[in-house]
Amino acid sequence: MALKITNFINMEGIKEDFHSKNFSVYAQWNGILCIFLCIALGVANLFHANAVIVFGIIAIIQGALLVFVEIPFLLKICPMSENFNTFVKKFNQNWPRAGFYLVMSIIQWVSLTCMTTSLLVPAIFLLFSAVCYALAAFKHQKFQNSAGNVMHTAETFPTDAAIREIL
């Protein structure tokens, strides 16, 4: 039996997520979009001949960080240092995530002082995630991970079975 992406995607959960009216779930889905935007547009901005290159590199790093913040089961299957795991787990509440996204957004907004580039797009989407997490916190909505993006959390992911299947 080969591993398929459909083993990890819960389509009913995705549908429930968008009907939940929980802003932390909306922010998480937007955060997943931010992963792709940060990495793709970070790479695209590496070809400038000014300080925007630095912000492109920062965007790539932000995208990589977001992978572990927004997709928690990756902490279980990717061996990382305990310090990194502790750092990522600090963002398991709405307020810390809102601040995390706001700081990352501000960094990308600052890139506009060098030159107006496509890094404006991650800045906007990161800000949107920050606002969604802040709204969830203001409304006292419980922080929850999406039911649709992955069927397992970092604690329940069957790593041994997945590794055996891959090998």
mmCIF file of C-alpha atoms in Angstrom:
data_model
loop_
_atom_site.group_PDB
_atom_site.id
_atom_site.type_symbol
_atom_site.label_atom_id
_atom_site.label_comp_id
_atom_site.label_asym_id
_atom_site.label_seq_id
_atom_site.Cartn_x
_atom_site.Cartn_y
_atom_site.Cartn_z
ATOM 1 C CA MET A 1 0.000 0.000 0.000
ATOM 2 C CA ALA A 2 1.581 3.266 -1.108
ATOM 3 C CA LEU A 3 1.152 6.503 0.769
ATOM 4 C CA LYS A 4 -1.191 8.872 -1.006
ATOM 5 C CA ILE A 5 -1.843 12.509 -0.285
ATOM 6 C CA THR A 6 -5.497 11.604 0.235
ATOM 7 C CA ASN A 7 -4.419 9.598 3.296
ATOM 8 C CA PHE A 8 -3.603 12.922 4.936
ATOM 9 C CA ILE A 9 -6.399 15.175 3.636
ATOM 10 C CA ASN A 10 -9.810 15.148 5.226
ATOM 11 C CA MET A 11 -12.173 16.767 2.723
ATOM 12 C CA GLU A 12 -15.122 16.707 5.134
ATOM 13 C CA GLY A 13 -12.913 18.432 7.681
ATOM 14 C CA ILE A 14 -12.058 21.153 5.173
ATOM 15 C CA LYS A 15 -15.750 21.765 4.561
ATOM 16 C CA GLU A 16 -16.412 21.920 8.301
ATOM 17 C CA ASP A 17 -13.499 24.340 8.744
ATOM 18 C CA PHE A 18 -14.937 26.910 6.388
ATOM 19 C CA HIS A 19 -18.358 26.708 8.065
ATOM 20 C CA SER A 20 -16.957 26.872 11.614
ATOM 21 C CA LYS A 21 -16.779 30.687 11.904
ATOM 22 C CA ASN A 22 -13.589 30.204 13.929
ATOM 23 C CA PHE A 23 -11.068 32.834 12.869
ATOM 24 C CA SER A 24 -8.088 30.765 14.000
ATOM 25 C CA VAL A 25 -8.982 28.130 11.399
ATOM 26 C CA TYR A 26 -9.297 30.793 8.693
ATOM 27 C CA ALA A 27 -5.927 32.186 9.761
ATOM 28 C CA GLN A 28 -4.361 28.741 9.605
ATOM 29 C CA TRP A 29 -5.570 28.180 6.042
ATOM 30 C CA ASN A 30 -4.292 31.623 5.106
ATOM 31 C CA GLY A 31 -1.020 30.751 6.860
ATOM 32 C CA ILE A 32 -0.663 27.693 4.653
ATOM 33 C CA LEU A 33 -1.115 29.956 1.634
ATOM 34 C CA CYS A 34 1.528 32.271 3.144
ATOM 35 C CA ILE A 35 4.009 29.379 3.154
ATOM 36 C CA PHE A 36 3.852 29.151 -0.624
ATOM 37 C CA LEU A 37 3.794 32.921 -1.122
ATOM 38 C CA CYS A 38 6.799 33.546 1.131
ATOM 39 C CA ILE A 39 8.926 30.842 -0.452
ATOM 40 C CA ALA A 40 7.971 31.544 -4.075
ATOM 41 C CA LEU A 41 8.164 35.326 -3.893
ATOM 42 C CA GLY A 42 11.258 35.175 -1.693
ATOM 43 C CA VAL A 43 13.025 33.210 -4.419
ATOM 44 C CA ALA A 44 11.683 35.559 -7.095
ATOM 45 C CA ASN A 45 13.159 38.544 -5.261
ATOM 46 C CA LEU A 46 16.637 37.052 -4.995
ATOM 47 C CA PHE A 47 17.377 38.408 -8.458
ATOM 48 C CA HIS A 48 17.332 42.103 -7.534
ATOM 49 C CA ALA A 49 20.551 44.085 -7.339
ATOM 50 C CA ASN A 50 19.831 45.888 -4.072
ATOM 51 C CA ALA A 51 18.870 45.267 -0.438
ATOM 52 C CA VAL A 52 15.649 43.528 -1.476
ATOM 53 C CA ILE A 53 17.735 40.346 -1.725
ATOM 54 C CA VAL A 54 17.986 40.328 2.076
ATOM 55 C CA PHE A 55 14.208 40.547 2.395
ATOM 56 C CA GLY A 56 13.846 37.767 -0.181
ATOM 57 C CA ILE A 57 16.045 35.529 1.970
ATOM 58 C CA ILE A 58 14.046 36.515 5.055
ATOM 59 C CA ALA A 59 10.812 35.627 3.213
ATOM 60 C CA ILE A 60 12.179 32.172 2.387
ATOM 61 C CA ILE A 61 13.116 31.656 6.050
ATOM 62 C CA GLN A 62 9.666 32.866 7.108
ATOM 63 C CA GLY A 63 8.052 30.366 4.744
ATOM 64 C CA ALA A 64 10.146 27.546 6.181
ATOM 65 C CA LEU A 65 9.230 28.583 9.737
ATOM 66 C CA LEU A 66 5.557 28.723 8.837
ATOM 67 C CA VAL A 67 5.699 25.147 7.572
ATOM 68 C CA PHE A 68 6.446 23.948 11.096
ATOM 69 C CA VAL A 69 4.128 26.417 12.840
ATOM 70 C CA GLU A 70 1.085 25.668 10.683
ATOM 71 C CA ILE A 71 1.589 21.955 9.992
ATOM 72 C CA PRO A 72 2.266 20.528 13.460
ATOM 73 C CA PHE A 73 2.768 16.886 12.491
ATOM 74 C CA LEU A 74 5.968 17.864 10.664
ATOM 75 C CA LEU A 75 7.615 18.484 14.041
ATOM 76 C CA LYS A 76 7.123 14.794 14.736
ATOM 77 C CA ILE A 77 8.435 13.385 11.462
ATOM 78 C CA CYS A 78 11.273 15.858 10.841
ATOM 79 C CA PRO A 79 14.040 15.567 13.416
ATOM 80 C CA MET A 80 14.605 19.033 14.858
ATOM 81 C CA SER A 81 16.396 20.274 17.936
ATOM 82 C CA GLU A 82 14.461 20.479 21.176
ATOM 83 C CA ASN A 83 15.021 24.271 21.209
ATOM 84 C CA PHE A 84 13.351 24.623 17.808
ATOM 85 C CA ASN A 85 10.422 22.422 18.867
ATOM 86 C CA THR A 86 9.974 24.493 22.029
ATOM 87 C CA PHE A 87 10.114 27.707 19.992
ATOM 88 C CA VAL A 88 7.436 26.499 17.564
ATOM 89 C CA LYS A 89 5.191 25.189 20.355
ATOM 90 C CA LYS A 90 5.108 28.690 21.876
ATOM 91 C CA PHE A 91 2.734 29.633 19.069
ATOM 92 C CA ASN A 92 -0.078 27.236 19.995
ATOM 93 C CA GLN A 93 -2.416 30.031 21.082
ATOM 94 C CA ASN A 94 -4.149 32.834 19.196
ATOM 95 C CA TRP A 95 -2.329 35.821 20.726
ATOM 96 C CA PRO A 96 1.216 34.514 20.207
ATOM 97 C CA ARG A 97 0.403 33.579 16.619
ATOM 98 C CA ALA A 98 -1.142 36.979 15.961
ATOM 99 C CA GLY A 99 2.053 38.629 17.211
ATOM 100 C CA PHE A 100 4.253 36.217 15.245
ATOM 101 C CA TYR A 101 2.414 36.940 12.014
ATOM 102 C CA LEU A 102 2.350 40.679 12.708
ATOM 103 C CA VAL A 103 6.131 40.781 13.195
ATOM 104 C CA MET A 104 6.691 38.802 9.999
ATOM 105 C CA SER A 105 4.317 41.093 8.121
ATOM 106 C CA ILE A 106 6.072 44.217 9.401
ATOM 107 C CA ILE A 107 9.409 42.819 8.218
ATOM 108 C CA GLN A 108 8.006 42.399 4.716
ATOM 109 C CA TRP A 109 6.377 45.849 4.795
ATOM 110 C CA VAL A 110 9.806 47.304 5.647
ATOM 111 C CA SER A 111 11.123 45.735 2.431
ATOM 112 C CA LEU A 112 9.059 48.313 0.550
ATOM 113 C CA THR A 113 11.403 51.047 1.786
ATOM 114 C CA CYS A 114 14.116 49.599 -0.483
ATOM 115 C CA MET A 115 11.970 49.003 -3.525
ATOM 116 C CA THR A 116 8.358 48.134 -4.257
ATOM 117 C CA THR A 117 8.383 44.447 -5.165
ATOM 118 C CA SER A 118 6.165 41.405 -5.066
ATOM 119 C CA LEU A 119 7.091 40.998 -1.379
ATOM 120 C CA LEU A 120 4.090 43.247 -0.826
ATOM 121 C CA VAL A 121 1.887 40.173 -1.369
ATOM 122 C CA PRO A 122 3.306 38.123 1.536
ATOM 123 C CA ALA A 123 3.184 41.266 3.693
ATOM 124 C CA ILE A 124 -0.557 41.607 3.024
ATOM 125 C CA PHE A 125 -1.340 37.926 3.537
ATOM 126 C CA LEU A 126 0.767 37.698 6.703
ATOM 127 C CA LEU A 127 -1.082 40.748 8.025
ATOM 128 C CA PHE A 128 -4.409 39.103 7.174
ATOM 129 C CA SER A 129 -3.408 36.018 9.197
ATOM 130 C CA ALA A 130 -2.355 38.240 12.107
ATOM 131 C CA VAL A 131 -5.727 39.998 12.013
ATOM 132 C CA CYS A 132 -7.611 36.678 11.896
ATOM 133 C CA TYR A 133 -5.687 35.288 14.874
ATOM 134 C CA ALA A 134 -6.247 38.564 16.757
ATOM 135 C CA LEU A 135 -9.985 38.437 15.976
ATOM 136 C CA ALA A 136 -10.116 34.864 17.263
ATOM 137 C CA ALA A 137 -8.394 35.990 20.462
ATOM 138 C CA PHE A 138 -10.683 39.034 20.880
ATOM 139 C CA LYS A 139 -13.753 36.847 20.394
ATOM 140 C CA HIS A 140 -12.329 34.300 22.872
ATOM 141 C CA GLN A 141 -12.526 31.584 20.247
ATOM 142 C CA LYS A 142 -10.638 28.446 21.118
ATOM 143 C CA PHE A 143 -7.403 27.957 19.210
ATOM 144 C CA GLN A 144 -7.806 24.913 17.028
ATOM 145 C CA ASN A 145 -5.957 23.315 14.192
ATOM 146 C CA SER A 146 -7.755 22.696 10.965
ATOM 147 C CA ALA A 147 -9.599 19.400 10.706
ATOM 148 C CA GLY A 148 -8.902 19.302 6.999
ATOM 149 C CA ASN A 149 -5.249 19.915 6.288
ATOM 150 C CA VAL A 150 -3.954 16.920 8.199
ATOM 151 C CA MET A 151 -5.776 14.113 9.955
ATOM 152 C CA HIS A 152 -3.120 13.807 12.660
ATOM 153 C CA THR A 153 -1.460 16.162 15.114
ATOM 154 C CA ALA A 154 2.200 15.941 16.072
ATOM 155 C CA GLU A 155 1.222 13.664 18.958
ATOM 156 C CA THR A 156 -1.027 11.255 17.017
ATOM 157 C CA PHE A 157 0.833 10.955 13.716
ATOM 158 C CA PRO A 158 1.844 7.303 13.136
ATOM 159 C CA THR A 159 5.507 7.995 12.350
ATOM 160 C CA ASP A 160 6.668 4.387 12.510
ATOM 161 C CA ALA A 161 4.046 3.232 10.021
ATOM 162 C CA ALA A 162 4.763 6.151 7.678
ATOM 163 C CA ILE A 163 8.506 5.527 7.753
ATOM 164 C CA ARG A 164 8.031 1.799 7.111
ATOM 165 C CA GLU A 165 5.734 2.644 4.193
ATOM 166 C CA ILE A 166 8.256 5.039 2.670
ATOM 167 C CA LEU A 167 11.124 2.578 3.028
#
